Structure formats: C-alpha cells, structure tokens
C-alpha cells in the first residue's frame, strides 16, 4: 500500500480557485476521465482526506469515490456523512484504521494541504503527485504555508496528459 496525492495545481501555483473550490473546476476541459482520475482510482483501495475537502462530497450529485473505503480526518462527523465513512480526529489513529482495512491497493490522499502536511510529517506520504493544469487563477489556496518548505523533493515521474496538463510525481528525501 502506498499513500499518494494527485492534487491539481494551477500554473500560477494555486490548488483552489479564489472562492475555495478545487482549482480544476475552473478548467472548462476538466473531467475526472480526461485527467486520468478514473484510471488512477482503479489502483486504489481507499481515499483519505481532511474534513474541509470532504464536506462538499456530502451534497454532491454523484458520490465521488464509489467502491472505495473513505477516511476523513476531522474533529467532528459532518451532518449527513454516510455511515460507511470513517471519521477520526487523530491522524495516527485514522492511519491505523486505513492500514487495517487495506487489501493491497493504494490510498489516495485527496487533500487539502493541511492534511497532506499532517501525513507527510508522520512520514506516511509515499508520493506527492501533482497535476499542473493549464490555468492561471490569480489567487486561492497554495500548498504552502500548510506544507513545510523544508520538504526535500525528488522527481520520480512525469507525464504529459491530454488537454495541456502535466503530471509530476515526487518522492521525499
Ligand atoms: N486541487 C486539488 O486537487 C484539491 C484537492 C483537495 C482539496 N483541495 C482544496 O483544499 C482546500 C482545503 O484544504 P485545507 O488544507 O484547508 O483543509 P483539509 O486538509 O481538507 O481539512 C482540514 C481539516 O482536517 C483536519 N485536520 C487536518 N490536519 C489535522 C491534524 N494534524 N490533526 C487533526 N485534524 C487535522 C481538521 O478538521 P477539523 O476542523 O474538523 O478539526 C482541519 O480543519 C479546499 O478548498 C479544497 O477545495 C484541492
């Protein structure tokens, strides 16, 4: 099992739009299929994310992670959270539950930056994957300052994706 991100980031370095949506929604060409997320999900057992990232999924038209275990780091269980979603306030205890449920597939650490940094600091993040989108959004949330700038990054993979995006995968150290 590997824990990996695949976060979308604009060419000017933002992971959200100015009003707080994941930055990919600003791309008129955006779809999970076109940017490789459907194929990526085939190798996964679970998704792991922070409560802020999770909450919009509760009212989404379509559940974004069918057939995957769902783990959420948060101090409370948001109203309307489906019963199968595991919510825990302690990052290490949640990680134990992720590991206990794992059947050999990878875990997608969806985000956001605070939760990515929490698991990076614990030494649990195997791969920092980024999808650089052909977008300039001007403002929004960046990976830093949530992510510590002392993280040493090593480029492991690069792929040119359709629709002008580029996938970069880094390991640490
Ligand atoms: N571009 C992309 O691919 C992408 C992907 C995912 C998310 N996003 C964006 O990222 C933004 C959210 O990012 P974010 O960093 O602000 O929030 P986040 O990581 O999604 O969630 C933060 C919450 O997770 C819990 N948490 C995080 N670290 C913790 C720790 N060490 N101990 C205990 N609890 C912890 C806390 O929940 P409680 O407050 O309940 O205690 C905290 O408020 C959203 O706007 C979303 O759109 C973008």
XYZ file of N, CA, C and O and ligand atoms in Angstrom:
740
model
N 0.840 -1.203 0.000
C 0.000 0.000 0.000
C 0.872 1.249 0.000
O 1.783 1.349 0.803
N 0.582 2.155 -0.918
C 1.270 3.445 -0.900
C 0.248 4.543 -0.690
O -0.880 4.451 -1.194
N 0.658 5.570 0.016
C -0.216 6.731 0.198
C 0.295 7.821 -0.733
O 1.468 8.185 -0.698
N -0.598 8.291 -1.591
C -0.157 9.231 -2.625
C -1.201 10.317 -2.884
O -2.396 10.064 -2.795
N -0.689 11.497 -3.176
C -1.590 12.579 -3.574
C -1.657 12.616 -5.100
O -0.808 12.047 -5.794
N -2.665 13.285 -5.597
C -2.738 13.600 -7.030
C -3.505 14.925 -7.117
O -4.607 14.990 -7.642
N -2.877 15.934 -6.544
C -3.572 17.222 -6.413
C -3.401 18.062 -7.657
O -2.311 18.139 -8.230
N -4.474 18.717 -8.050
C -4.414 19.632 -9.188
C -3.931 20.994 -8.706
O -4.339 21.472 -7.643
N -3.056 21.581 -9.508
C -2.498 22.893 -9.157
C -2.457 23.743 -10.429
O -2.159 23.227 -11.507
N -2.804 25.017 -10.299
C -2.772 25.894 -11.475
C -1.322 26.219 -11.818
O -0.420 26.062 -10.982
N -1.117 26.724 -13.031
C 0.240 27.064 -13.458
C 0.828 28.171 -12.577
O 2.047 28.261 -12.414
N -0.024 29.001 -11.974
C 0.473 30.027 -11.051
C 0.417 29.571 -9.587
O 0.486 30.388 -8.670
N 0.299 28.257 -9.366
C 0.606 27.715 -8.044
C -0.528 27.605 -7.043
O -0.269 27.479 -5.844
N -1.770 27.599 -7.502
C -2.887 27.525 -6.561
C -3.615 26.189 -6.669
O -3.847 25.679 -7.778
N -4.026 25.661 -5.508
C -4.789 24.400 -5.521
C -6.286 24.649 -5.420
O -7.082 23.730 -5.542
N -6.657 25.910 -5.148
C -8.086 26.261 -5.173
C -8.296 27.489 -6.045
O -7.369 28.263 -6.303
N -9.548 27.662 -6.431
C -9.956 28.912 -7.080
C -10.011 29.998 -6.000
O -9.972 29.689 -4.804
N -10.152 31.273 -6.398
C -10.233 32.326 -5.370
C -11.374 32.088 -4.380
O -11.284 32.497 -3.219
N -12.455 31.426 -4.805
C -13.561 31.188 -3.861
C -13.534 29.796 -3.228
O -14.536 29.344 -2.665
N -12.387 29.121 -3.299
C -12.199 27.934 -2.463
C -12.567 26.592 -3.069
O -12.527 25.581 -2.372
N -12.904 26.551 -4.358
C -13.179 25.259 -4.996
C -11.873 24.650 -5.489
O -10.933 25.384 -5.806
N -11.798 23.316 -5.580
C -10.587 22.716 -6.155
C -10.313 23.352 -7.524
O -11.233 23.535 -8.322
N -9.064 23.695 -7.778
C -8.749 24.572 -8.917
C -9.166 23.980 -10.264
O -9.482 24.710 -11.212
N -9.232 22.642 -10.350
C -9.567 22.011 -11.628
C -10.957 22.400 -12.145
O -11.203 22.351 -13.342
N -11.856 22.785 -11.242
C -13.213 23.128 -11.704
C -13.207 24.395 -12.556
O -14.170 24.668 -13.269
N -12.101 25.164 -12.497
C -12.012 26.379 -13.313
C -11.627 26.071 -14.761
O -11.654 26.951 -15.614
N -11.248 24.820 -15.030
C -10.841 24.447 -16.391
C -12.053 23.912 -17.149
O -12.645 22.915 -16.733
N -12.428 24.569 -18.255
C -13.609 24.103 -18.997
C -13.438 22.685 -19.534
O -14.427 22.003 -19.816
N -12.196 22.230 -19.666
C -11.949 20.863 -20.150
C -11.929 19.836 -19.026
O -11.686 18.655 -19.266
N -12.142 20.270 -17.781
C -11.987 19.361 -16.640
C -13.029 18.231 -16.668
O -14.214 18.465 -16.852
N -12.536 17.031 -16.500
C -13.387 15.889 -16.151
C -12.452 14.855 -15.536
O -11.270 14.792 -15.898
N -12.929 14.041 -14.605
C -12.057 13.036 -13.993
C -11.489 12.078 -15.041
O -10.338 11.650 -14.926
N -12.259 11.790 -16.075
C -11.798 10.875 -17.131
C -10.632 11.511 -17.886
O -9.574 10.897 -18.055
N -10.825 12.762 -18.352
C -9.826 13.401 -19.210
C -8.488 13.578 -18.497
O -7.438 13.584 -19.137
N -8.506 13.709 -17.175
C -7.262 13.976 -16.448
C -6.741 12.753 -15.694
O -5.922 12.875 -14.787
N -7.233 11.586 -16.086
C -6.645 10.339 -15.598
C -7.108 9.876 -14.226
O -6.560 8.910 -13.688
N -8.108 10.536 -13.649
C -8.522 10.150 -12.292
C -9.301 8.831 -12.274
O -9.258 8.103 -11.295
N -9.998 8.538 -13.357
C -10.759 7.288 -13.393
C -9.788 6.106 -13.424
O -9.925 5.144 -12.659
N -8.747 6.197 -14.254
C -7.722 5.137 -14.291
C -6.981 5.055 -12.958
O -6.713 3.971 -12.453
N -6.653 6.192 -12.393
C -5.936 6.247 -11.106
C -6.739 5.517 -10.021
O -6.181 4.743 -9.235
N -8.048 5.740 -10.015
C -8.890 5.128 -8.963
C -8.911 3.602 -9.058
O -9.164 2.939 -8.060
N -8.616 3.078 -10.257
C -8.662 1.605 -10.414
C -7.610 0.914 -9.547
O -7.770 -0.253 -9.210
N -6.512 1.617 -9.212
C -5.461 1.009 -8.392
C -5.610 1.293 -6.908
O -4.704 1.022 -6.134
N -6.751 1.862 -6.524
C -6.918 2.307 -5.139
C -7.807 1.385 -4.321
O -8.711 0.744 -4.859
N -7.537 1.376 -3.017
C -8.446 0.755 -2.045
C -9.267 1.814 -1.325
O -10.363 1.545 -0.854
N -8.667 3.002 -1.149
C -9.279 3.971 -0.240
C -8.900 5.397 -0.602
O -7.903 5.639 -1.283
N -9.728 6.313 -0.124
C -9.389 7.732 -0.165
C -9.326 8.251 1.271
O -10.080 7.811 2.138
N -8.406 9.174 1.471
C -8.159 9.764 2.784
C -8.119 11.263 2.577
O -7.474 11.737 1.629
N -8.803 12.028 3.449
C -8.816 13.487 3.228
C -9.162 14.225 4.507
O -9.639 13.618 5.489
N -8.937 15.536 4.464
C -9.317 16.388 5.581
C -10.807 16.702 5.517
O -11.436 16.629 4.459
N -11.336 17.108 6.672
C -12.782 17.374 6.743
C -13.205 18.481 5.773
O -14.275 18.397 5.160
N -12.392 19.511 5.598
C -12.770 20.613 4.703
C -12.928 20.118 3.267
O -13.863 20.495 2.569
N -12.016 19.281 2.848
C -12.088 18.719 1.493
C -13.279 17.779 1.364
O -13.936 17.725 0.323
N -13.578 17.044 2.434
C -14.644 16.035 2.381
C -16.046 16.643 2.308
O -16.912 16.126 1.590
N -16.280 17.721 3.024
C -17.662 18.186 3.233
C -18.479 18.391 1.954
O -19.638 17.982 1.905
N -17.923 18.985 0.885
C -18.751 19.169 -0.320
C -19.253 17.853 -0.926
O -20.276 17.841 -1.619
N -18.562 16.752 -0.658
C -18.982 15.459 -1.238
C -20.338 15.019 -0.694
O -21.082 14.297 -1.372
N -20.680 15.468 0.511
C -21.918 15.018 1.154
C -23.134 15.421 0.319
O -24.088 14.670 0.187
N -23.053 16.601 -0.291
C -24.210 17.073 -1.065
C -23.980 16.969 -2.576
O -24.766 17.507 -3.364
N -22.910 16.278 -2.989
C -22.633 16.149 -4.427
C -23.704 15.277 -5.097
O -24.260 14.384 -4.465
N -23.970 15.568 -6.367
C -24.968 14.790 -7.120
C -24.592 13.320 -7.184
O -25.424 12.432 -7.133
N -23.291 13.073 -7.345
C -22.792 11.707 -7.511
C -21.689 11.506 -6.481
O -20.819 12.368 -6.334
N -21.722 10.366 -5.751
C -20.686 10.105 -4.753
C -19.342 9.971 -5.479
O -19.199 9.145 -6.387
N -18.334 10.785 -5.117
C -17.108 10.822 -5.930
C -16.231 9.563 -5.841
O -15.381 9.358 -6.694
N -16.418 8.751 -4.797
C -15.497 7.630 -4.606
C -16.240 6.311 -4.454
O -16.139 5.643 -3.419
N -17.010 5.919 -5.472
C -17.738 4.657 -5.356
C -16.745 3.492 -5.264
O -15.662 3.553 -5.854
N -17.092 2.473 -4.501
C -16.281 1.255 -4.371
C -14.961 1.452 -3.618
O -14.106 0.568 -3.650
N -14.757 2.602 -3.001
C -13.524 2.813 -2.228
C -13.876 3.074 -0.763
O -14.920 3.649 -0.465
N -12.981 2.629 0.131
C -13.149 2.990 1.536
C -12.850 4.486 1.694
O -11.974 5.023 0.998
N -13.560 5.131 2.607
C -13.429 6.586 2.788
C -13.014 6.914 4.217
O -13.690 6.502 5.173
N -11.913 7.650 4.359
C -11.397 8.020 5.683
C -11.240 9.540 5.730
O -10.653 10.138 4.809
N -11.743 10.128 6.810
C -11.743 11.588 6.933
C -11.115 11.987 8.267
O -11.496 11.470 9.328
N -10.157 12.913 8.182
C -9.527 13.458 9.379
C -10.315 14.693 9.796
O -10.362 15.684 9.055
N -10.945 14.642 10.966
C -11.735 15.797 11.410
C -12.195 15.625 12.834
O -12.336 14.496 13.319
N -12.451 16.745 13.486
C -12.807 16.710 14.909
C -14.271 16.372 15.136
O -14.682 16.133 16.253
N -15.078 16.416 14.079
C -16.476 16.007 14.224
C -16.962 15.364 12.932
O -16.355 15.536 11.869
N -18.061 14.634 13.067
C -18.655 13.948 11.922
C -19.644 14.911 11.261
O -20.697 15.212 11.849
N -19.327 15.422 10.053
C -20.240 16.401 9.455
C -21.635 15.800 9.253
O -21.765 14.613 8.942
N -22.641 16.638 9.427
C -24.022 16.186 9.264
C -24.223 15.604 7.869
O -23.763 16.173 6.874
N -24.871 14.470 7.803
C -25.155 13.842 6.508
C -24.070 12.899 6.024
O -24.184 12.322 4.945
N -23.004 12.735 6.820
C -21.917 11.824 6.427
C -22.449 10.391 6.347
O -23.017 9.899 7.324
N -22.283 9.722 5.204
C -22.761 8.334 5.115
C -22.100 7.428 6.151
O -20.945 7.664 6.551
N -22.828 6.394 6.572
C -22.361 5.529 7.662
C -21.021 4.853 7.363
O -20.253 4.578 8.276
N -20.748 4.564 6.081
C -19.534 3.806 5.778
C -18.260 4.659 5.886
O -17.153 4.113 5.848
N -18.396 5.989 6.017
C -17.224 6.870 6.068
C -16.663 6.877 7.493
O -17.393 7.105 8.456
N -15.355 6.618 7.613
C -14.693 6.638 8.928
C -14.171 8.053 9.175
O -13.429 8.592 8.346
N -14.574 8.650 10.295
C -14.101 9.990 10.666
C -13.367 9.871 11.996
O -13.877 9.254 12.932
N -12.173 10.437 12.056
C -11.412 10.390 13.309
C -10.612 11.682 13.443
O -10.132 12.223 12.438
N -10.436 12.151 14.665
C -9.736 13.417 14.901
C -8.236 13.221 15.091
O -7.492 14.196 15.117
N -7.818 11.963 15.215
C -6.399 11.716 15.489
C -5.734 11.119 14.237
O -6.099 10.032 13.791
N -4.756 11.850 13.661
C -4.173 11.396 12.384
C -3.571 9.986 12.445
O -3.740 9.211 11.510
N -2.890 9.675 13.565
C -2.243 8.354 13.644
C -3.264 7.236 13.830
O -3.145 6.168 13.239
N -4.290 7.519 14.635
C -5.339 6.500 14.839
C -6.092 6.257 13.530
O -6.423 5.125 13.182
N -6.319 7.336 12.785
C -7.004 7.177 11.491
C -6.139 6.354 10.530
O -6.640 5.479 9.817
N -4.836 6.629 10.560
C -3.913 5.892 9.696
C -3.913 4.390 10.030
O -3.867 3.546 9.126
N -3.985 4.079 11.314
C -4.072 2.655 11.710
C -5.309 2.006 11.107
O -5.273 0.861 10.663
N -6.412 2.748 11.076
C -7.646 2.200 10.508
C -7.521 2.033 8.986
O -8.016 1.072 8.416
N -6.837 2.990 8.358
C -6.588 2.883 6.914
C -5.787 1.616 6.634
O -6.120 0.823 5.741
N -4.746 1.396 7.421
C -3.855 0.233 7.207
C -4.593 -1.066 7.490
O -4.437 -2.061 6.766
N -5.415 -1.064 8.554
C -6.130 -2.293 8.937
C -7.117 -2.717 7.841
O -7.339 -3.908 7.619
N -7.696 -1.738 7.153
C -8.713 -2.047 6.137
C -8.088 -2.379 4.781
O -8.762 -2.907 3.896
N -6.787 -2.090 4.635
C -6.169 -2.160 3.307
C -6.030 -3.581 2.781
O -5.665 -4.497 3.503
N -6.340 -3.738 1.486
C -6.259 -5.060 0.856
C -5.152 -5.093 -0.196
O -5.157 -5.951 -1.078
N -4.246 -4.134 -0.144
C -3.109 -4.146 -1.064
C -3.094 -3.016 -2.068
O -2.080 -2.771 -2.715
N -4.220 -2.320 -2.220
C -4.270 -1.195 -3.155
C -3.719 0.070 -2.517
O -3.460 0.122 -1.312
N -3.543 1.097 -3.349
C -3.019 2.364 -2.844
C -4.117 3.187 -2.169
O -5.308 2.887 -2.294
N -3.657 4.220 -1.467
C -4.568 5.142 -0.793
C -4.347 6.529 -1.390
O -3.215 7.019 -1.421
N -5.421 7.122 -1.890
C -5.334 8.470 -2.445
C -5.547 9.480 -1.330
O -6.652 9.573 -0.779
N -4.478 10.196 -0.981
C -4.601 11.301 -0.031
C -5.073 12.506 -0.845
O -4.288 13.163 -1.531
N -6.374 12.754 -0.786
C -7.006 13.718 -1.698
C -6.572 15.154 -1.381
O -6.388 15.972 -2.259
N -6.405 15.467 -0.127
C -6.046 16.819 0.293
C -6.809 17.164 1.546
O -7.383 16.265 2.186
N -6.911 18.441 1.877
C -6.191 19.544 1.277
C -4.781 19.666 1.849
O -4.278 18.738 2.505
N -4.153 20.810 1.637
C -2.768 20.992 2.042
C -2.500 20.677 3.510
O -1.459 20.096 3.841
N -3.425 21.017 4.416
C -3.157 20.770 5.842
C -3.087 19.276 6.139
O -2.252 18.813 6.920
N -3.963 18.529 5.505
C -3.977 17.086 5.756
C -2.801 16.411 5.051
O -2.204 15.472 5.577
N -2.428 16.915 3.886
C -1.236 16.384 3.202
C -0.015 16.567 4.090
O 0.786 15.642 4.287
N 0.108 17.768 4.669
C 1.272 18.033 5.535
C 1.234 17.168 6.794
O 2.282 16.683 7.257
N 0.048 16.952 7.329
C -0.073 16.111 8.532
C 0.511 14.724 8.269
O 1.306 14.206 9.060
N 0.174 14.138 7.133
C 0.674 12.783 6.855
C 2.117 12.798 6.356
O 2.871 11.855 6.595
N 2.533 13.879 5.696
C 3.946 13.972 5.309
C 4.821 14.020 6.564
O 5.816 13.322 6.669
N 4.405 14.822 7.537
C 5.186 14.940 8.778
C 5.275 13.623 9.526
O 6.258 13.349 10.208
N 4.236 12.815 9.405
C 4.243 11.499 10.056
C 5.095 10.490 9.283
O 5.238 9.346 9.700
N 5.600 10.901 8.132
C 6.402 10.008 7.298
C 5.548 9.003 6.544
O 6.050 7.980 6.057
N 4.247 9.282 6.422
C 3.330 8.313 5.817
C 3.055 8.592 4.340
O 2.462 7.752 3.666
N 3.467 9.765 3.849
C 3.159 10.116 2.455
C 4.261 9.575 1.549
O 5.408 10.002 1.629
N 3.907 8.609 0.706
C 4.909 7.981 -0.169
C 5.190 8.822 -1.408
O 6.325 8.908 -1.856
N 4.118 9.393 -2.004
C 4.311 10.137 -3.250
C 3.474 11.400 -3.266
O 2.275 11.349 -2.973
N 4.148 12.500 -3.603
C 3.435 13.761 -3.790
C 3.198 13.921 -5.293
O 4.103 14.297 -6.033
N 2.004 13.584 -5.732
C 1.652 13.713 -7.141
C 0.898 15.006 -7.367
O 0.024 15.367 -6.572
N 1.264 15.700 -8.443
C 0.606 16.964 -8.776
C 0.193 16.924 -10.242
O 0.939 16.420 -11.093
N -0.972 17.450 -10.525
C -1.385 17.655 -11.908
C -1.341 19.162 -12.151
O -2.141 19.908 -11.574
N -0.387 19.595 -12.960
C -0.277 21.022 -13.265
C -1.250 21.324 -14.410
O -1.119 20.781 -15.508
N -2.223 22.167 -14.093
C -3.297 22.460 -15.053
C -2.930 23.704 -15.871
O -2.306 24.634 -15.340
N -3.348 23.761 -17.129
C -3.068 24.946 -17.946
C -4.018 26.093 -17.592
O -4.877 26.496 -18.380
N -3.854 26.592 -16.374
C -4.778 27.596 -15.829
C -4.000 28.649 -15.070
O -3.048 28.311 -14.360
N -4.435 29.892 -15.157
C -3.927 30.958 -14.297
C -5.130 31.502 -13.538
O -6.072 31.993 -14.162
N -5.125 31.380 -12.214
C -6.332 31.795 -11.480
C -6.105 33.030 -10.607
O -7.056 33.617 -10.120
N -4.834 33.393 -10.382
C -4.552 34.684 -9.744
C -4.584 34.696 -8.229
O -3.882 35.493 -7.612
N -5.398 33.843 -7.626
C -5.499 33.824 -6.159
C -6.137 32.514 -5.738
O -6.768 31.827 -6.542
N -6.002 32.199 -4.448
C -6.565 30.960 -3.922
C -5.647 30.416 -2.845
O -4.789 31.129 -2.315
N -5.833 29.136 -2.549
C -5.000 28.476 -1.529
C -3.821 27.817 -2.233
O -3.998 27.171 -3.270
N -2.630 27.975 -1.645
C -1.441 27.296 -2.171
C -1.109 26.094 -1.298
O -1.646 25.951 -0.197
N -0.206 25.258 -1.751
C 0.244 24.135 -0.913
C 0.935 24.672 0.338
O 0.780 24.137 1.426
N 1.737 25.722 0.151
C 2.353 26.397 1.296
C 1.469 27.587 1.684
O 0.771 28.126 0.812
N 1.457 28.012 2.946
C 2.371 27.602 4.003
C 1.973 26.300 4.723
O 2.727 25.867 5.603
N 0.821 25.698 4.368
C 0.444 24.473 5.090
C 1.565 23.437 4.969
O 1.991 22.834 5.951
N 2.050 23.234 3.741
C 3.163 22.295 3.559
C 4.468 22.981 3.947
O 4.728 24.101 3.510
N 5.255 22.287 4.741
C 6.514 22.875 5.186
C 7.474 23.001 4.007
O 7.594 22.091 3.188
N 8.177 24.130 3.961
C 9.122 24.338 2.866
C 10.422 23.560 3.091
O 11.325 23.606 2.263
N 10.535 22.824 4.217
C 11.754 22.029 4.419
C 11.650 20.631 3.799
O 12.571 19.814 3.935
N 10.549 20.351 3.122
C 10.398 19.035 2.492
C 11.338 18.950 1.278
O 11.263 19.780 0.376
N 12.225 17.957 1.269
C 13.129 17.763 0.127
C 12.427 16.861 -0.890
O 11.978 15.774 -0.552
N 12.336 17.324 -2.124
C 11.545 16.625 -3.138
C 12.439 16.041 -4.221
O 13.403 16.684 -4.650
N 12.106 14.847 -4.670
C 12.849 14.197 -5.756
C 11.849 13.793 -6.839
O 10.885 13.068 -6.569
N 12.080 14.282 -8.080
C 11.154 13.963 -9.171
C 11.298 12.498 -9.561
O 12.396 12.022 -9.834
N 10.171 11.791 -9.570
C 10.210 10.369 -9.890
C 9.558 10.050 -11.237
O 10.001 9.168 -11.951
N 8.481 10.771 -11.556
C 7.771 10.506 -12.819
C 7.256 11.814 -13.389
O 6.918 12.726 -12.638
N 7.126 11.839 -14.706
C 6.480 12.979 -15.366
C 5.711 12.453 -16.562
O 6.196 11.559 -17.263
N 4.520 12.952 -16.750
C 3.696 12.525 -17.881
C 2.979 13.746 -18.444
O 2.415 14.530 -17.674
N 2.998 13.860 -19.774
C 2.168 14.879 -20.403
C 0.781 14.270 -20.570
O 0.638 13.168 -21.095
N -0.228 14.963 -20.080
C -1.607 14.484 -20.161
C -2.323 15.213 -21.296
O -1.878 16.287 -21.734
N -3.441 14.667 -21.756
C -4.231 15.401 -22.747
C -4.718 16.735 -22.162
O -4.675 16.927 -20.941
N -5.155 17.625 -23.014
C -5.753 18.911 -22.592
C -4.745 19.852 -21.942
O -5.097 20.723 -21.137
N -3.442 19.643 -22.221
C -2.438 20.615 -21.779
C -1.984 20.508 -20.338
O -1.310 21.403 -19.829
N -2.332 19.418 -19.650
C -1.898 19.257 -18.258
C -0.639 18.388 -18.197
O -0.344 17.630 -19.121
N 0.100 18.500 -17.100
C 1.315 17.711 -16.893
C 1.238 17.078 -15.501
O 0.900 17.755 -14.528
N 1.547 15.779 -15.442
C 1.561 15.092 -14.148
C 3.004 14.973 -13.668
O 3.881 14.516 -14.400
N 3.236 15.387 -12.426
C 4.555 15.292 -11.805
C 4.405 14.473 -10.529
O 3.477 14.707 -9.745
N 5.291 13.518 -10.328
C 5.233 12.699 -9.103
C 6.579 12.802 -8.396
O 7.626 12.477 -8.973
N 6.531 13.254 -7.153
C 7.742 13.424 -6.351
C 7.748 12.458 -5.169
O 6.693 12.129 -4.616
N 8.950 12.039 -4.792
C 9.117 11.363 -3.505
C 9.903 12.318 -2.601
O 10.411 13.338 -3.060
N 10.022 11.952 -1.345
C 10.678 12.831 -0.369
C 12.074 12.321 -0.025
O 12.293 11.118 0.012
N 12.968 13.258 0.238
C 14.285 12.900 0.743
C 15.287 12.618 -0.346
O 15.018 12.744 -1.507
N -6.566 20.993 -6.119
C -6.856 19.840 -5.578
O -6.585 18.777 -6.164
C -7.502 19.800 -4.211
C -7.669 18.563 -3.580
C -8.246 18.552 -2.321
C -8.634 19.732 -1.705
N -8.462 20.907 -2.338
C -8.875 22.161 -1.687
O -8.211 22.275 -0.443
C -8.987 23.104 0.417
C -8.962 22.562 1.826
O -7.628 22.420 2.268
P -7.236 22.641 3.799
O -5.789 22.345 3.904
O -7.732 23.992 4.211
O -8.148 21.606 4.577
P -8.198 19.988 4.644
O -6.832 19.456 4.797
O -9.073 19.472 3.577
O -9.017 19.804 6.022
C -8.549 20.446 7.175
C -9.192 19.791 8.380
O -8.702 18.456 8.547
C -8.479 18.215 9.939
N -7.032 18.129 10.179
C -6.016 18.434 9.312
N -4.822 18.208 9.913
C -5.087 17.761 11.164
C -4.284 17.353 12.272
N -2.937 17.370 12.207
N -4.904 16.950 13.400
C -6.241 16.898 13.477
N -7.067 17.284 12.468
C -6.496 17.714 11.333
C -9.105 19.391 10.679
O -10.506 19.114 10.809
P -11.420 19.793 11.968
O -11.513 21.233 11.629
O -12.729 19.073 11.872
O -10.712 19.537 13.270
C -8.865 20.515 9.674
O -9.695 21.642 9.867
C -10.405 23.130 -0.158
O -10.696 24.455 -0.545
C -10.352 22.205 -1.356
O -11.100 22.710 -2.429
C -7.897 20.972 -3.568
